[in-house]
Short mmCIF file of C-alpha atoms and ligand atoms in Angstrom, two decimals:
data_model
loop_
_atom_site.label_atom_id
_atom_site.label_comp_id
_atom_site.label_asym_id
_atom_site.label_seq_id
_atom_site.Cartn_x
_atom_site.Cartn_y
_atom_site.Cartn_z
CA MET A 1 -0.09 0.07 0.12
CA ASP A 2 1.10 3.59 -0.80
CA PRO A 3 3.00 4.68 2.52
CA ASP A 4 1.65 8.13 2.21
CA LEU A 5 -2.13 6.96 2.54
CA VAL A 6 -3.83 7.40 5.90
CA TYR A 7 -5.50 4.24 6.31
CA LEU A 8 -8.35 4.34 8.97
CA ASP A 9 -10.50 1.27 7.56
CA HIS A 10 -8.96 -1.48 9.73
CA ALA A 11 -12.47 -2.72 10.58
CA ALA A 12 -13.08 -3.43 6.92
CA THR A 13 -9.74 -5.10 6.82
CA THR A 14 -6.27 -4.76 8.52
CA ALA A 15 -2.83 -5.20 7.48
CA PRO A 16 -1.39 -8.65 7.26
CA ARG A 17 0.86 -9.31 10.12
CA ARG A 18 4.35 -10.09 9.10
CA VAL A 19 4.57 -13.31 11.51
CA ALA A 20 1.41 -14.53 9.84
CA LEU A 21 3.08 -14.03 6.24
CA ASP A 22 6.31 -15.57 7.10
CA GLU A 23 4.63 -18.58 8.74
CA MET A 24 2.15 -19.23 5.84
CA ARG A 25 5.02 -18.94 3.13
CA PRO A 26 6.25 -22.59 3.16
CA TRP A 27 2.90 -24.06 3.40
CA ALA A 28 1.80 -22.09 0.39
CA GLU A 29 5.27 -22.87 -1.63
CA SER A 30 6.97 -26.10 -0.85
CA GLN A 31 5.00 -27.94 1.74
CA PHE A 32 1.86 -28.24 -0.53
CA GLY A 33 0.61 -31.78 0.84
CA ASN A 34 -3.26 -32.12 1.35
CA PRO A 35 -3.54 -32.99 4.89
CA SER A 36 -6.47 -35.39 4.21
CA GLY A 37 -4.05 -37.85 2.65
CA SER A 38 -1.99 -40.54 4.33
CA HIS A 39 1.52 -40.23 2.89
CA ARG A 40 4.42 -38.39 4.28
CA ALA A 41 3.69 -35.05 2.63
CA ALA A 42 0.17 -35.08 3.81
CA ARG A 43 0.91 -36.11 7.34
CA ILE A 44 3.42 -33.09 7.62
CA ALA A 45 0.62 -30.81 6.37
CA ARG A 46 -1.71 -32.31 8.85
CA ARG A 47 0.64 -31.79 11.78
CA ALA A 48 0.67 -27.93 10.84
CA VAL A 49 -3.13 -27.87 10.71
CA ASP A 50 -3.42 -29.75 14.28
CA GLU A 51 -0.76 -27.46 15.71
CA ALA A 52 -2.84 -24.21 14.30
CA ARG A 53 -5.92 -25.55 15.55
CA ASP A 54 -4.35 -25.85 18.92
CA ARG A 55 -3.01 -22.44 19.14
CA VAL A 56 -6.43 -20.97 17.97
CA ALA A 57 -8.14 -23.16 20.70
CA ASP A 58 -5.66 -21.85 23.28
CA VAL A 59 -6.39 -18.09 22.47
CA ILE A 60 -10.22 -18.61 22.29
CA GLY A 61 -10.11 -20.81 25.54
CA VAL A 62 -11.72 -24.03 24.23
CA THR A 63 -10.70 -27.46 23.18
CA SER A 64 -9.24 -28.03 19.68
CA GLY A 65 -12.28 -30.24 18.82
CA GLU A 66 -14.24 -27.13 19.19
CA VAL A 67 -12.59 -25.24 16.58
CA VAL A 68 -14.01 -25.37 12.92
CA PHE A 69 -11.92 -23.57 10.20
CA THR A 70 -14.10 -22.01 7.64
CA SER A 71 -13.53 -19.78 4.42
CA CYS A 72 -14.50 -16.49 6.25
CA GLY A 73 -16.68 -14.73 8.93
CA THR A 74 -19.72 -14.88 6.61
CA GLU A 75 -19.39 -18.61 6.41
CA SER A 76 -19.03 -19.00 10.04
CA ASP A 77 -22.03 -16.87 10.63
CA ASN A 78 -24.18 -18.60 8.03
CA PHE A 79 -23.12 -22.02 9.32
CA ALA A 80 -24.27 -21.19 13.01
CA ILE A 81 -27.51 -19.71 11.72
CA ALA A 82 -28.62 -21.81 8.75
CA GLY A 83 -26.74 -24.80 10.00
CA THR A 84 -28.75 -24.75 13.42
CA VAL A 85 -32.00 -24.32 11.84
CA ALA A 86 -31.30 -27.17 9.41
CA ALA A 87 -30.03 -29.50 12.35
CA VAL A 88 -33.05 -28.63 14.88
CA GLY A 89 -35.63 -26.83 13.17
CA GLY A 90 -37.08 -23.84 15.28
CA THR A 91 -36.77 -20.05 15.14
CA ALA A 92 -33.54 -18.00 14.68
CA VAL A 93 -33.28 -14.77 16.55
CA CYS A 94 -30.70 -11.94 16.18
CA SER A 95 -30.54 -8.25 17.00
CA ALA A 96 -31.23 -5.68 14.42
CA ALA A 97 -27.74 -4.32 14.36
CA GLU A 98 -26.11 -7.44 13.31
CA HIS A 99 -23.80 -7.71 10.10
CA HIS A 100 -25.68 -9.05 7.19
CA ALA A 101 -23.77 -12.18 7.65
CA VAL A 102 -26.31 -12.90 10.60
CA LEU A 103 -29.21 -10.99 9.55
CA ASP A 104 -29.66 -12.24 6.12
CA PRO A 105 -29.74 -15.86 7.01
CA VAL A 106 -31.97 -15.14 10.10
CA THR A 107 -34.67 -13.05 7.99
CA HIS A 108 -34.36 -15.55 5.04
CA LEU A 109 -35.31 -18.39 7.48
CA GLY A 110 -38.34 -16.15 8.72
CA GLY A 111 -36.64 -15.71 12.08
CA VAL A 112 -37.05 -12.75 14.73
CA VAL A 113 -35.09 -9.50 14.67
CA VAL A 114 -34.79 -7.74 18.10
CA HIS A 115 -34.68 -4.00 18.82
CA VAL A 116 -31.44 -2.39 19.75
CA GLY A 117 -30.80 0.66 22.11
CA SER A 118 -29.50 3.98 20.81
CA ASP A 119 -25.97 2.90 21.40
CA GLY A 120 -26.56 -0.37 19.15
CA ALA A 121 -26.53 -2.75 21.72
CA VAL A 122 -29.54 -5.29 21.81
CA ASP A 123 -32.26 -4.17 24.01
CA LEU A 124 -32.40 -7.19 26.82
CA ASP A 125 -35.92 -6.39 27.50
CA ALA A 126 -37.00 -6.51 23.77
CA LEU A 127 -34.77 -9.77 23.60
CA ALA A 128 -36.88 -11.34 26.67
CA GLY A 129 -40.17 -10.24 24.94
CA SER A 130 -39.08 -11.81 21.62
CA LEU A 131 -38.03 -15.12 23.26
CA GLN A 132 -41.19 -15.29 25.30
CA GLY A 133 -43.18 -14.27 22.23
CA VAL A 134 -41.91 -17.30 20.43
CA SER A 135 -42.87 -19.66 23.13
CA ASP A 136 -46.33 -17.89 23.56
CA ARG A 137 -47.02 -18.51 20.10
CA GLY A 138 -46.11 -22.37 20.40
CA GLY A 139 -42.63 -21.93 18.58
CA ARG A 140 -39.19 -22.87 19.84
CA VAL A 141 -36.22 -20.65 19.54
CA SER A 142 -33.28 -22.85 18.35
CA VAL A 143 -30.51 -20.21 18.02
CA VAL A 144 -29.75 -16.65 19.20
CA SER A 145 -27.27 -14.56 17.58
CA VAL A 146 -25.78 -11.24 19.12
CA MET A 147 -22.74 -9.74 18.03
CA ALA A 148 -19.66 -9.18 20.42
CA VAL A 149 -18.73 -5.79 18.88
CA ASN A 150 -20.66 -3.78 16.24
CA ASN A 151 -18.73 -3.34 12.96
CA GLU A 152 -20.08 0.19 12.38
CA VAL A 153 -20.19 1.74 15.72
CA GLY A 154 -17.91 -0.31 17.65
CA THR A 155 -20.52 -0.93 20.42
CA VAL A 156 -19.45 -3.86 22.74
CA THR A 157 -22.24 -6.25 23.87
CA ASP A 158 -22.47 -7.52 27.44
CA LEU A 159 -22.79 -11.13 26.41
CA ALA A 160 -23.04 -12.53 29.77
CA ALA A 161 -26.19 -10.45 30.41
CA VAL A 162 -27.55 -11.68 26.79
CA ALA A 163 -26.73 -15.32 27.92
CA ASP A 164 -28.55 -14.83 31.13
CA VAL A 165 -31.70 -13.92 29.35
CA VAL A 166 -31.28 -16.76 26.61
CA ARG A 167 -30.67 -19.36 29.16
CA ARG A 168 -33.79 -18.28 31.40
CA LEU A 169 -36.14 -18.00 28.65
CA ALA A 170 -34.84 -20.19 25.83
CA PRO A 171 -32.98 -22.77 27.68
CA ASP A 172 -32.72 -25.14 24.47
CA ALA A 173 -31.47 -22.44 22.30
CA TRP A 174 -27.78 -22.21 21.18
CA LEU A 175 -26.24 -18.86 21.56
CA HIS A 176 -24.01 -17.42 18.71
CA THR A 177 -21.98 -14.41 18.81
CA ASP A 178 -20.28 -12.98 15.89
CA ALA A 179 -17.10 -11.87 17.43
CA VAL A 180 -15.35 -10.86 14.12
CA GLN A 181 -14.63 -7.27 15.22
CA ALA A 182 -13.78 -8.32 18.66
CA ALA A 183 -10.54 -10.31 18.29
CA CYS A 184 -8.09 -7.42 18.54
CA TRP A 185 -9.84 -5.74 21.41
CA LEU A 186 -11.56 -8.11 23.63
CA ASP A 187 -10.47 -11.37 25.49
CA LEU A 188 -12.07 -14.12 23.53
CA ARG A 189 -11.87 -16.55 26.44
CA ALA A 190 -14.48 -14.34 28.40
CA ILE A 191 -16.76 -14.33 25.33
CA SER A 192 -16.40 -18.20 24.36
CA ALA A 193 -17.29 -19.01 28.13
CA VAL A 194 -20.62 -17.68 27.77
CA VAL A 195 -21.55 -18.82 24.15
CA ASP A 196 -22.25 -21.84 22.47
CA MET A 197 -20.90 -20.68 19.14
CA MET A 198 -18.66 -17.84 18.01
CA SER A 199 -17.47 -16.55 14.52
CA LEU A 200 -14.07 -15.04 13.72
CA SER A 201 -12.51 -13.63 10.52
CA ALA A 202 -8.82 -13.84 10.25
CA HIS A 203 -8.25 -10.85 7.89
CA LYS A 204 -9.90 -8.49 10.66
CA PHE A 205 -6.82 -9.52 12.95
CA GLY A 206 -3.90 -9.52 10.38
CA GLY A 207 -4.38 -13.07 9.15
CA PRO A 208 -5.16 -13.84 5.39
CA LYS A 209 -8.45 -12.86 3.61
CA GLY A 210 -10.87 -16.01 2.99
CA MET A 211 -10.12 -17.77 6.42
CA GLY A 212 -12.65 -17.96 9.24
CA VAL A 213 -13.23 -19.74 12.43
CA LEU A 214 -16.32 -21.03 13.98
CA MET A 215 -15.97 -22.25 17.60
CA VAL A 216 -18.64 -24.83 18.08
CA ARG A 217 -19.12 -26.05 21.63
CA ASP A 218 -18.91 -29.71 22.32
CA GLY A 219 -22.59 -31.15 21.92
CA VAL A 220 -23.72 -28.30 19.56
CA ASN A 221 -24.07 -29.74 16.13
CA PRO A 222 -25.32 -27.15 13.22
CA HIS A 223 -25.70 -29.07 10.20
CA PRO A 224 -22.75 -28.59 7.84
CA LEU A 225 -23.37 -26.01 4.91
CA LEU A 226 -20.77 -27.93 2.73
CA LEU A 227 -20.96 -31.68 2.23
CA GLY A 228 -18.27 -33.66 0.63
CA GLY A 229 -14.88 -34.99 1.83
CA GLY A 230 -15.82 -34.58 5.54
CA GLN A 231 -12.81 -32.56 6.51
CA GLU A 232 -13.13 -30.62 9.93
CA ARG A 233 -14.62 -33.71 11.41
CA GLY A 234 -17.38 -33.72 8.98
CA ARG A 235 -18.41 -30.21 9.92
CA ARG A 236 -17.01 -28.29 6.76
CA SER A 237 -16.08 -30.18 3.73
CA GLY A 238 -13.73 -28.81 1.38
CA THR A 239 -9.57 -29.38 0.94
CA THR A 240 -7.95 -27.38 3.98
CA ASP A 241 -5.98 -24.24 3.02
CA VAL A 242 -2.88 -25.11 5.21
CA ALA A 243 -1.34 -21.76 4.69
CA GLY A 244 -4.39 -20.08 5.36
CA VAL A 245 -5.05 -22.19 8.77
CA VAL A 246 -1.45 -21.49 9.74
CA GLY A 247 -1.67 -17.81 9.00
CA THR A 248 -4.84 -17.29 11.02
CA ALA A 249 -3.31 -19.01 13.82
CA ALA A 250 -0.09 -17.06 13.88
CA ALA A 251 -2.20 -13.75 13.59
CA LEU A 252 -4.62 -14.62 16.34
CA VAL A 253 -1.77 -15.55 18.77
CA ALA A 254 -0.03 -12.23 17.88
CA ALA A 255 -3.36 -10.19 18.25
CA ASP A 256 -3.78 -11.81 21.81
CA ALA A 257 -0.21 -11.36 22.83
CA GLU A 258 -0.40 -7.45 21.99
CA ARG A 259 -4.13 -6.91 23.13
CA ASP A 260 -3.59 -5.19 26.41
CA HIS A 261 -0.79 -2.80 25.01
CA GLU A 262 -2.90 -1.97 21.85
CA VAL A 263 -5.99 -1.33 23.87
CA ALA A 264 -4.28 1.30 25.55
CA ARG A 265 -2.20 2.73 22.71
CA VAL A 266 -5.07 2.66 20.03
CA GLY A 267 -7.50 3.89 22.68
CA ALA A 268 -5.43 6.91 23.35
CA LEU A 269 -5.08 7.56 19.50
CA ARG A 270 -8.91 7.21 19.24
CA ASP A 271 -9.41 9.51 21.81
CA ARG A 272 -7.17 12.25 20.20
CA LEU A 273 -8.79 11.52 16.92
CA ILE A 274 -12.51 12.19 18.07
CA ASP A 275 -11.40 15.24 20.20
CA GLY A 276 -9.38 16.77 17.47
CA ILE A 277 -12.31 16.31 14.98
CA THR A 278 -15.23 17.39 17.35
CA SER A 279 -13.20 20.58 18.61
CA ALA A 280 -12.36 21.67 15.04
CA VAL A 281 -15.70 20.57 13.20
CA GLU A 282 -18.72 22.30 14.90
CA ILE A 283 -21.33 20.04 13.49
CA ALA A 284 -19.35 16.82 14.36
CA VAL A 285 -21.36 14.46 16.69
CA GLU A 286 -19.90 11.35 18.50
CA THR A 287 -22.44 8.72 17.51
CA VAL A 288 -21.98 6.47 20.50
CA PRO A 289 -20.05 7.39 23.88
CA ARG A 290 -16.79 6.16 23.75
CA ALA A 291 -16.91 4.12 26.90
CA SER A 292 -19.32 1.87 25.12
CA THR A 293 -17.17 0.94 22.24
CA VAL A 294 -13.68 -0.81 21.50
CA PRO A 295 -10.71 1.55 21.06
CA GLY A 296 -10.49 0.71 17.32
CA VAL A 297 -13.67 2.35 16.09
CA ALA A 298 -14.25 6.19 15.82
CA HIS A 299 -17.74 6.78 14.61
CA LEU A 300 -18.86 10.29 13.92
CA CYS A 301 -21.86 12.01 12.18
CA PHE A 302 -21.86 15.19 10.42
CA PRO A 303 -25.58 16.03 10.00
CA GLY A 304 -26.32 17.79 6.70
CA ILE A 305 -23.51 16.59 4.97
CA GLU A 306 -23.36 13.55 2.32
CA ASN A 307 -20.87 11.23 3.49
CA GLU A 308 -20.69 9.99 -0.19
CA ALA A 309 -19.27 13.54 -1.04
CA LEU A 310 -17.09 13.46 2.23
CA LEU A 311 -15.67 9.96 1.46
CA PHE A 312 -14.72 11.18 -2.06
CA LEU A 313 -12.82 14.31 -0.65
CA LEU A 314 -11.19 12.20 1.94
CA ASP A 315 -10.05 9.69 -0.67
CA GLN A 316 -8.74 12.59 -2.95
CA ASP A 317 -6.48 13.69 0.16
CA GLY A 318 -5.30 10.11 0.66
CA LEU A 319 -7.52 9.07 3.53
CA CYS A 320 -9.11 5.52 3.64
CA ALA A 321 -12.30 5.67 5.62
CA SER A 322 -15.81 4.30 5.48
CA ALA A 323 -19.31 5.48 5.65
CA ALA A 324 -20.70 2.15 6.95
CA SER A 325 -19.53 -1.49 6.96
CA ALA A 326 -17.40 -2.28 4.01
CA CYS A 327 -20.12 -4.39 2.47
CA ALA A 328 -22.65 -1.69 2.53
CA SER A 329 -20.56 1.21 1.49
CA GLY A 330 -21.45 2.56 -1.92
CA ALA A 331 -25.11 2.15 -1.01
CA MET A 332 -27.16 5.44 -0.92
CA GLU A 333 -29.42 4.18 1.99
CA PRO A 334 -28.32 4.97 5.50
CA SER A 335 -26.87 1.86 7.44
CA HIS A 336 -29.46 -0.38 9.08
CA VAL A 337 -27.22 0.05 12.16
CA LEU A 338 -27.95 3.59 12.37
CA ALA A 339 -31.52 3.34 11.44
CA ALA A 340 -32.09 0.55 14.12
CA MET A 341 -30.27 2.95 16.78
CA GLY A 342 -33.03 5.46 15.99
CA VAL A 343 -30.33 7.91 14.10
CA ASP A 344 -32.52 10.41 11.95
CA ARG A 345 -31.97 10.22 8.35
CA ARG A 346 -30.29 13.72 8.11
CA THR A 347 -27.56 12.62 10.81
CA ALA A 348 -27.11 9.24 9.31
CA THR A 349 -26.41 10.23 6.06
CA GLY A 350 -23.35 12.10 7.40
CA ALA A 351 -21.92 9.28 9.06
CA LEU A 352 -18.18 8.24 8.97
CA ARG A 353 -16.42 5.37 10.56
CA LEU A 354 -12.80 5.81 11.09
CA SER A 355 -11.37 2.48 12.23
CA LEU A 356 -7.88 2.04 13.70
CA GLY A 357 -5.47 -0.94 13.98
CA HIS A 358 -2.05 -2.40 14.73
CA THR A 359 -0.27 -0.33 12.19
CA THR A 360 -1.89 3.06 12.91
CA THR A 361 0.31 5.99 14.22
CA VAL A 362 0.28 9.30 15.74
CA ASP A 363 0.81 10.97 12.45
CA ASP A 364 -1.85 8.95 10.85
CA ILE A 365 -4.25 10.65 13.42
CA GLU A 366 -2.92 14.07 13.23
CA SER A 367 -3.33 13.96 9.38
CA ALA A 368 -6.61 12.55 9.54
CA ILE A 369 -7.90 15.38 11.94
CA SER A 370 -6.68 17.97 9.39
CA ILE A 371 -7.88 16.28 6.33
CA ILE A 372 -11.28 15.64 7.73
CA SER A 373 -11.69 19.11 9.25
CA ALA A 374 -10.64 20.69 5.91
CA ALA A 375 -13.05 18.50 3.87
CA VAL A 376 -16.14 18.92 6.06
CA ALA A 377 -15.60 22.98 5.99
CA ARG A 378 -15.58 22.61 2.28
CA LEU A 379 -18.80 20.74 2.10
CA VAL A 380 -20.43 23.01 4.80
CA ASP A 381 -19.55 26.08 2.54
CA ILE A 382 -20.67 24.54 -0.49
CA ALA A 383 -24.02 23.49 1.08
CA GLY A 384 -24.22 27.18 2.55
CA ARG A 385 -23.62 28.67 -0.90
CA SER A 386 -26.18 26.29 -2.63
CA ARG A 387 -28.64 27.46 -0.12
CA VAL A 388 -27.90 31.08 -0.90
CA ASP A 389 -27.84 30.60 -4.69
CA GLY A 390 -31.04 28.33 -4.38
N1 PLP B 1 -19.25 -9.98 10.82
C1 PLP B 1 -18.87 -8.87 11.05
C2 PLP B 1 -19.04 -8.15 12.28
C3 PLP B 1 -17.98 -8.09 10.17
O1 PLP B 1 -17.46 -6.90 10.36
C4 PLP B 1 -17.67 -8.66 8.94
C5 PLP B 1 -16.93 -8.31 7.98
O2 PLP B 1 -16.94 -7.09 7.69
C6 PLP B 1 -18.11 -10.04 8.60
C7 PLP B 1 -19.06 -10.75 9.72
C8 PLP B 1 -17.73 -10.91 7.50
O3 PLP B 1 -16.56 -11.45 7.47
P1 PLP B 1 -15.73 -11.93 6.07
O4 PLP B 1 -15.48 -10.66 5.52
O5 PLP B 1 -14.57 -12.70 6.72
O6 PLP B 1 -16.83 -12.74 5.57
#
């Protein structure tokens, strides 16, 4: 990437970690055996996969048999939701602020979507009401999915509180969390301890794109999405990407080891970024109080500004940012997350997500403050002039 770019889109994808690339290289190059085979080259590859699985299990705080490698966070989410309904029937439930990788399978299967509060975290009373409502109608909730960290505004969910509600009102349901945005900032052991399934995506913590993990608790058996060779103990068929698996483990171990340090370092940069912008730009609003969010996300709204125009100017000045989640950016509709939080359309249209990561520097932050302040001032000026001219 051009070293002059200011990259503040780490929630979309972050820089690959050197340790992951180095560990992947031999498996992508010379050690290319298929780990499902029985000869020497296959056994060498299988040992690498087994070791990587052990390392991932250790960071997540589960047994190796509870780690399933998938092709991405989206697949992990679909496996958890669609796989559960395929295996045991019943109703899927999720929060309205979920990533589309959860929201779409839930709605596709006729499930229930639960309100969130103004910070984007699921409303526990509404969750309780929805679970009760399904059983009052003679139904049965089979899976509840609530994200650990929201990918747009960065809000952290109190999953222990969610688990309390689910265990009380839908004791047979499996609780899934999309922890794709959590791995760099939260202790995954604490999260996995209260859920039955947990999704991760390697490219969000410095591993390769096209690699995901679904933690599936022993005794929890979603129906596989992919049938075939029976890899991953029959839970996910398809020839194992050995380099991808090794890179995922290396990146996750690195993210885990530096987490405490990075939470403090990046948290201070995020505070400086938000304070710098809000003091320079009168119309800037911090969307969610930063005490409720992970350190890596700064979400701001500039009411009256079109974020498409803002992103265009930022891009011209070498700043990479996002309006909403990467998958939704480019669409004119305000984000479903902000709509679910009750943010009015005029404010939501001026939304900007700046996401920080392991390569973010003080210089990035100072440049971003001046680029954003200048770009918003320009757009405010244009809007003012077009009102006068009109
Ligand atoms: N879930 C969340 C919360 C995400 O932020 C993303 C990606 O933006 C995904 C799921 C999808 O992950 P992947 O890109 O690995 O399919």
